[in-house]
């Protein structure tokens, strides 16, 4: 499935959009999250948060590149989670 079809599923509020996003970009998101976070569990939670953020933000926004949009969200959420975990340790 191409990115525009996935975006159309998000606009239709079809839950299949998350399944298609996971199938196409799940490994990519996990790689980004794992590179930033120390924990596999934190990376998985972060990727789940990314899917929720995408679900809540695509309508009304329509990203030009779904891959880039998801990558930026994954990176931002991973960095935020990293800083939160470091703050808790102090």
PDB file of N, CA and C in Angstrom, residues 40-88:
ATOM      1  N   UNK A  40      14.494  -1.743  25.109  1.00  0.00           N
ATOM      2  CA  UNK A  40      13.608  -2.256  24.069  1.00  0.00           C
ATOM      3  C   UNK A  40      12.152  -1.946  24.412  1.00  0.00           C
ATOM      4  N   UNK A  41      11.814  -2.089  25.697  1.00  0.00           N
ATOM      5  CA  UNK A  41      10.445  -1.821  26.140  1.00  0.00           C
ATOM      6  C   UNK A  41      10.093  -0.346  25.943  1.00  0.00           C
ATOM      7  N   UNK A  42      11.013   0.555  26.278  1.00  0.00           N
ATOM      8  CA  UNK A  42      10.771   1.983  26.060  1.00  0.00           C
ATOM      9  C   UNK A  42      10.596   2.281  24.574  1.00  0.00           C
ATOM     10  N   UNK A  43      11.382   1.624  23.736  1.00  0.00           N
ATOM     11  CA  UNK A  43      11.277   1.833  22.296  1.00  0.00           C
ATOM     12  C   UNK A  43       9.907   1.388  21.790  1.00  0.00           C
ATOM     13  N   UNK A  44       9.430   0.231  22.262  1.00  0.00           N
ATOM     14  CA  UNK A  44       8.112  -0.256  21.853  1.00  0.00           C
ATOM     15  C   UNK A  44       7.002   0.691  22.294  1.00  0.00           C
ATOM     16  N   UNK A  45       7.087   1.183  23.522  1.00  0.00           N
ATOM     17  CA  UNK A  45       6.086   2.128  24.017  1.00  0.00           C
ATOM     18  C   UNK A  45       6.121   3.424  23.217  1.00  0.00           C
ATOM     19  N   UNK A  46       7.314   3.858  22.881  1.00  0.00           N
ATOM     20  CA  UNK A  46       7.457   5.088  22.114  1.00  0.00           C
ATOM     21  C   UNK A  46       6.824   4.936  20.729  1.00  0.00           C
ATOM     22  N   UNK A  47       7.058   3.805  20.090  1.00  0.00           N
ATOM     23  CA  UNK A  47       6.475   3.569  18.768  1.00  0.00           C
ATOM     24  C   UNK A  47       4.948   3.513  18.862  1.00  0.00           C
ATOM     25  N   UNK A  48       4.429   2.932  19.908  1.00  0.00           N
ATOM     26  CA  UNK A  48       2.978   2.931  20.107  1.00  0.00           C
ATOM     27  C   UNK A  48       2.455   4.352  20.271  1.00  0.00           C
ATOM     28  N   UNK A  49       3.204   5.175  20.992  1.00  0.00           N
ATOM     29  CA  UNK A  49       2.825   6.577  21.153  1.00  0.00           C
ATOM     30  C   UNK A  49       2.858   7.313  19.811  1.00  0.00           C
ATOM     31  N   UNK A  50       3.788   6.937  18.956  1.00  0.00           N
ATOM     32  CA  UNK A  50       3.869   7.548  17.627  1.00  0.00           C
ATOM     33  C   UNK A  50       2.597   7.249  16.836  1.00  0.00           C
ATOM     34  N   UNK A  51       2.151   5.999  16.869  1.00  0.00           N
ATOM     35  CA  UNK A  51       0.935   5.641  16.138  1.00  0.00           C
ATOM     36  C   UNK A  51      -0.271   6.428  16.652  1.00  0.00           C
ATOM     37  N   UNK A  52      -0.356   6.604  17.957  1.00  0.00           N
ATOM     38  CA  UNK A  52      -1.444   7.398  18.527  1.00  0.00           C
ATOM     39  C   UNK A  52      -1.340   8.853  18.075  1.00  0.00           C
ATOM     40  N   UNK A  53      -0.140   9.385  18.089  1.00  0.00           N
ATOM     41  CA  UNK A  53       0.071  10.773  17.672  1.00  0.00           C
ATOM     42  C   UNK A  53      -0.293  10.953  16.189  1.00  0.00           C
ATOM     43  N   UNK A  54       0.085  10.004  15.362  1.00  0.00           N
ATOM     44  CA  UNK A  54      -0.260  10.075  13.942  1.00  0.00           C
ATOM     45  C   UNK A  54      -1.775  10.007  13.772  1.00  0.00           C
ATOM     46  N   UNK A  55      -2.414   9.094  14.509  1.00  0.00           N
ATOM     47  CA  UNK A  55      -3.881   8.949  14.434  1.00  0.00           C
ATOM     48  C   UNK A  55      -4.572  10.261  14.796  1.00  0.00           C
ATOM     49  N   UNK A  56      -4.065  10.945  15.810  1.00  0.00           N
ATOM     50  CA  UNK A  56      -4.695  12.180  16.275  1.00  0.00           C
ATOM     51  C   UNK A  56      -4.326  13.400  15.453  1.00  0.00           C
ATOM     52  N   UNK A  57      -3.247  13.341  14.693  1.00  0.00           N
ATOM     53  CA  UNK A  57      -2.786  14.559  14.022  1.00  0.00           C
ATOM     54  C   UNK A  57      -3.008  14.590  12.515  1.00  0.00           C
ATOM     55  N   UNK A  58      -3.160  13.458  11.875  1.00  0.00           N
ATOM     56  CA  UNK A  58      -3.268  13.507  10.409  1.00  0.00           C
ATOM     57  C   UNK A  58      -4.530  14.223   9.955  1.00  0.00           C
ATOM     58  N   UNK A  59      -5.721  13.851  10.359  1.00  0.00           N
ATOM     59  CA  UNK A  59      -6.774  14.814  10.033  1.00  0.00           C
ATOM     60  C   UNK A  59      -6.714  15.955  11.033  1.00  0.00           C
ATOM     61  N   UNK A  60      -6.561  17.133  10.705  1.00  0.00           N
ATOM     62  CA  UNK A  60      -6.640  17.807   9.418  1.00  0.00           C
ATOM     63  C   UNK A  60      -5.323  17.892   8.647  1.00  0.00           C
ATOM     64  N   UNK A  61      -4.186  17.561   9.262  1.00  0.00           N
ATOM     65  CA  UNK A  61      -2.907  17.641   8.553  1.00  0.00           C
ATOM     66  C   UNK A  61      -2.767  16.480   7.577  1.00  0.00           C
ATOM     67  N   UNK A  62      -2.146  16.768   6.448  1.00  0.00           N
ATOM     68  CA  UNK A  62      -1.830  15.732   5.464  1.00  0.00           C
ATOM     69  C   UNK A  62      -0.354  15.886   5.119  1.00  0.00           C
ATOM     70  N   UNK A  63       0.502  15.056   5.690  1.00  0.00           N
ATOM     71  CA  UNK A  63       1.930  15.215   5.439  1.00  0.00           C
ATOM     72  C   UNK A  63       2.286  14.918   3.985  1.00  0.00           C
ATOM     73  N   UNK A  64       3.274  15.664   3.498  1.00  0.00           N
ATOM     74  CA  UNK A  64       3.736  15.432   2.124  1.00  0.00           C
ATOM     75  C   UNK A  64       4.442  14.086   2.021  1.00  0.00           C
ATOM     76  N   UNK A  65       5.177  13.731   3.071  1.00  0.00           N
ATOM     77  CA  UNK A  65       5.874  12.450   3.119  1.00  0.00           C
ATOM     78  C   UNK A  65       5.531  11.761   4.432  1.00  0.00           C
ATOM     79  N   UNK A  66       4.798  10.674   4.358  1.00  0.00           N
ATOM     80  CA  UNK A  66       4.401   9.959   5.569  1.00  0.00           C
ATOM     81  C   UNK A  66       5.621   9.408   6.294  1.00  0.00           C
ATOM     82  N   UNK A  67       6.586   8.892   5.547  1.00  0.00           N
ATOM     83  CA  UNK A  67       7.792   8.331   6.151  1.00  0.00           C
ATOM     84  C   UNK A  67       8.547   9.393   6.945  1.00  0.00           C
ATOM     85  N   UNK A  68       8.731  10.556   6.372  1.00  0.00           N
ATOM     86  CA  UNK A  68       9.440  11.638   7.063  1.00  0.00           C
ATOM     87  C   UNK A  68       8.646  12.110   8.283  1.00  0.00           C
ATOM     88  N   UNK A  69       7.351  12.196   8.142  1.00  0.00           N
ATOM     89  CA  UNK A  69       6.481  12.635   9.236  1.00  0.00           C
ATOM     90  C   UNK A  69       6.577  11.680  10.415  1.00  0.00           C
ATOM     91  N   UNK A  70       6.505  10.394  10.126  1.00  0.00           N
ATOM     92  CA  UNK A  70       6.603   9.386  11.179  1.00  0.00           C
ATOM     93  C   UNK A  70       8.001   9.373  11.788  1.00  0.00           C
ATOM     94  N   UNK A  71       9.016   9.553  10.964  1.00  0.00           N
ATOM     95  CA  UNK A  71      10.390   9.569  11.478  1.00  0.00           C
ATOM     96  C   UNK A  71      10.610  10.731  12.438  1.00  0.00           C
ATOM     97  N   UNK A  72      10.107  11.896  12.098  1.00  0.00           N
ATOM     98  CA  UNK A  72      10.263  13.065  12.964  1.00  0.00           C
ATOM     99  C   UNK A  72       9.512  12.856  14.280  1.00  0.00           C
ATOM    100  N   UNK A  73       8.287  12.344  14.201  1.00  0.00           N
ATOM    101  CA  UNK A  73       7.532  12.080  15.425  1.00  0.00           C
ATOM    102  C   UNK A  73       8.244  11.050  16.301  1.00  0.00           C
ATOM    103  N   UNK A  74       8.750  10.000  15.690  1.00  0.00           N
ATOM    104  CA  UNK A  74       9.450   8.962  16.453  1.00  0.00           C
ATOM    105  C   UNK A  74      10.688   9.543  17.126  1.00  0.00           C
ATOM    106  N   UNK A  75      11.432  10.315  16.402  1.00  0.00           N
ATOM    107  CA  UNK A  75      12.646  10.918  16.959  1.00  0.00           C
ATOM    108  C   UNK A  75      12.304  11.852  18.121  1.00  0.00           C
ATOM    109  N   UNK A  76      11.330  12.718  17.925  1.00  0.00           N
ATOM    110  CA  UNK A  76      10.954  13.671  18.983  1.00  0.00           C
ATOM    111  C   UNK A  76      10.446  12.966  20.234  1.00  0.00           C
ATOM    112  N   UNK A  77       9.551  12.002  20.049  1.00  0.00           N
ATOM    113  CA  UNK A  77       9.013  11.290  21.209  1.00  0.00           C
ATOM    114  C   UNK A  77      10.092  10.462  21.900  1.00  0.00           C
ATOM    115  N   UNK A  78      11.005   9.890  21.146  1.00  0.00           N
ATOM    116  CA  UNK A  78      12.100   9.112  21.739  1.00  0.00           C
ATOM    117  C   UNK A  78      13.030  10.005  22.542  1.00  0.00           C
ATOM    118  N   UNK A  79      13.354  11.153  22.004  1.00  0.00           N
ATOM    119  CA  UNK A  79      14.226  12.089  22.733  1.00  0.00           C
ATOM    120  C   UNK A  79      13.537  12.574  24.000  1.00  0.00           C
ATOM    121  N   UNK A  80      12.253  12.878  23.919  1.00  0.00           N
ATOM    122  CA  UNK A  80      11.511  13.300  25.117  1.00  0.00           C
ATOM    123  C   UNK A  80      11.510  12.205  26.170  1.00  0.00           C
ATOM    124  N   UNK A  81      11.275  10.964  25.753  1.00  0.00           N
ATOM    125  CA  UNK A  81      11.273   9.843  26.692  1.00  0.00           C
ATOM    126  C   UNK A  81      12.667   9.641  27.286  1.00  0.00           C
ATOM    127  N   UNK A  82      13.694   9.824  26.491  1.00  0.00           N
ATOM    128  CA  UNK A  82      15.069   9.694  26.975  1.00  0.00           C
ATOM    129  C   UNK A  82      15.351  10.732  28.064  1.00  0.00           C
ATOM    130  N   UNK A  83      14.964  11.980  27.806  1.00  0.00           N
ATOM    131  CA  UNK A  83      15.184  13.047  28.794  1.00  0.00           C
ATOM    132  C   UNK A  83      14.370  12.804  30.061  1.00  0.00           C
ATOM    133  N   UNK A  84      13.155  12.313  29.922  1.00  0.00           N
ATOM    134  CA  UNK A  84      12.336  12.006  31.099  1.00  0.00           C
ATOM    135  C   UNK A  84      12.964  10.902  31.945  1.00  0.00           C
ATOM    136  N   UNK A  85      13.475   9.878  31.297  1.00  0.00           N
ATOM    137  CA  UNK A  85      14.088   8.781  32.050  1.00  0.00           C
ATOM    138  C   UNK A  85      15.380   9.227  32.720  1.00  0.00           C
ATOM    139  N   UNK A  86      16.117  10.100  32.079  1.00  0.00           N
ATOM    140  CA  UNK A  86      17.358  10.620  32.681  1.00  0.00           C
ATOM    141  C   UNK A  86      17.026  11.513  33.883  1.00  0.00           C
ATOM    142  N   UNK A  87      15.964  12.276  33.779  1.00  0.00           N
ATOM    143  CA  UNK A  87      15.565  13.160  34.880  1.00  0.00           C
ATOM    144  C   UNK A  87      15.120  12.340  36.093  1.00  0.00           C
ATOM    145  N   UNK A  88      14.423  11.224  35.852  1.00  0.00           N
ATOM    146  CA  UNK A  88      13.975  10.371  36.949  1.00  0.00           C
ATOM    147  C   UNK A  88      15.157   9.737  37.684  1.00  0.00           C
TER     148      UNK A  88
END
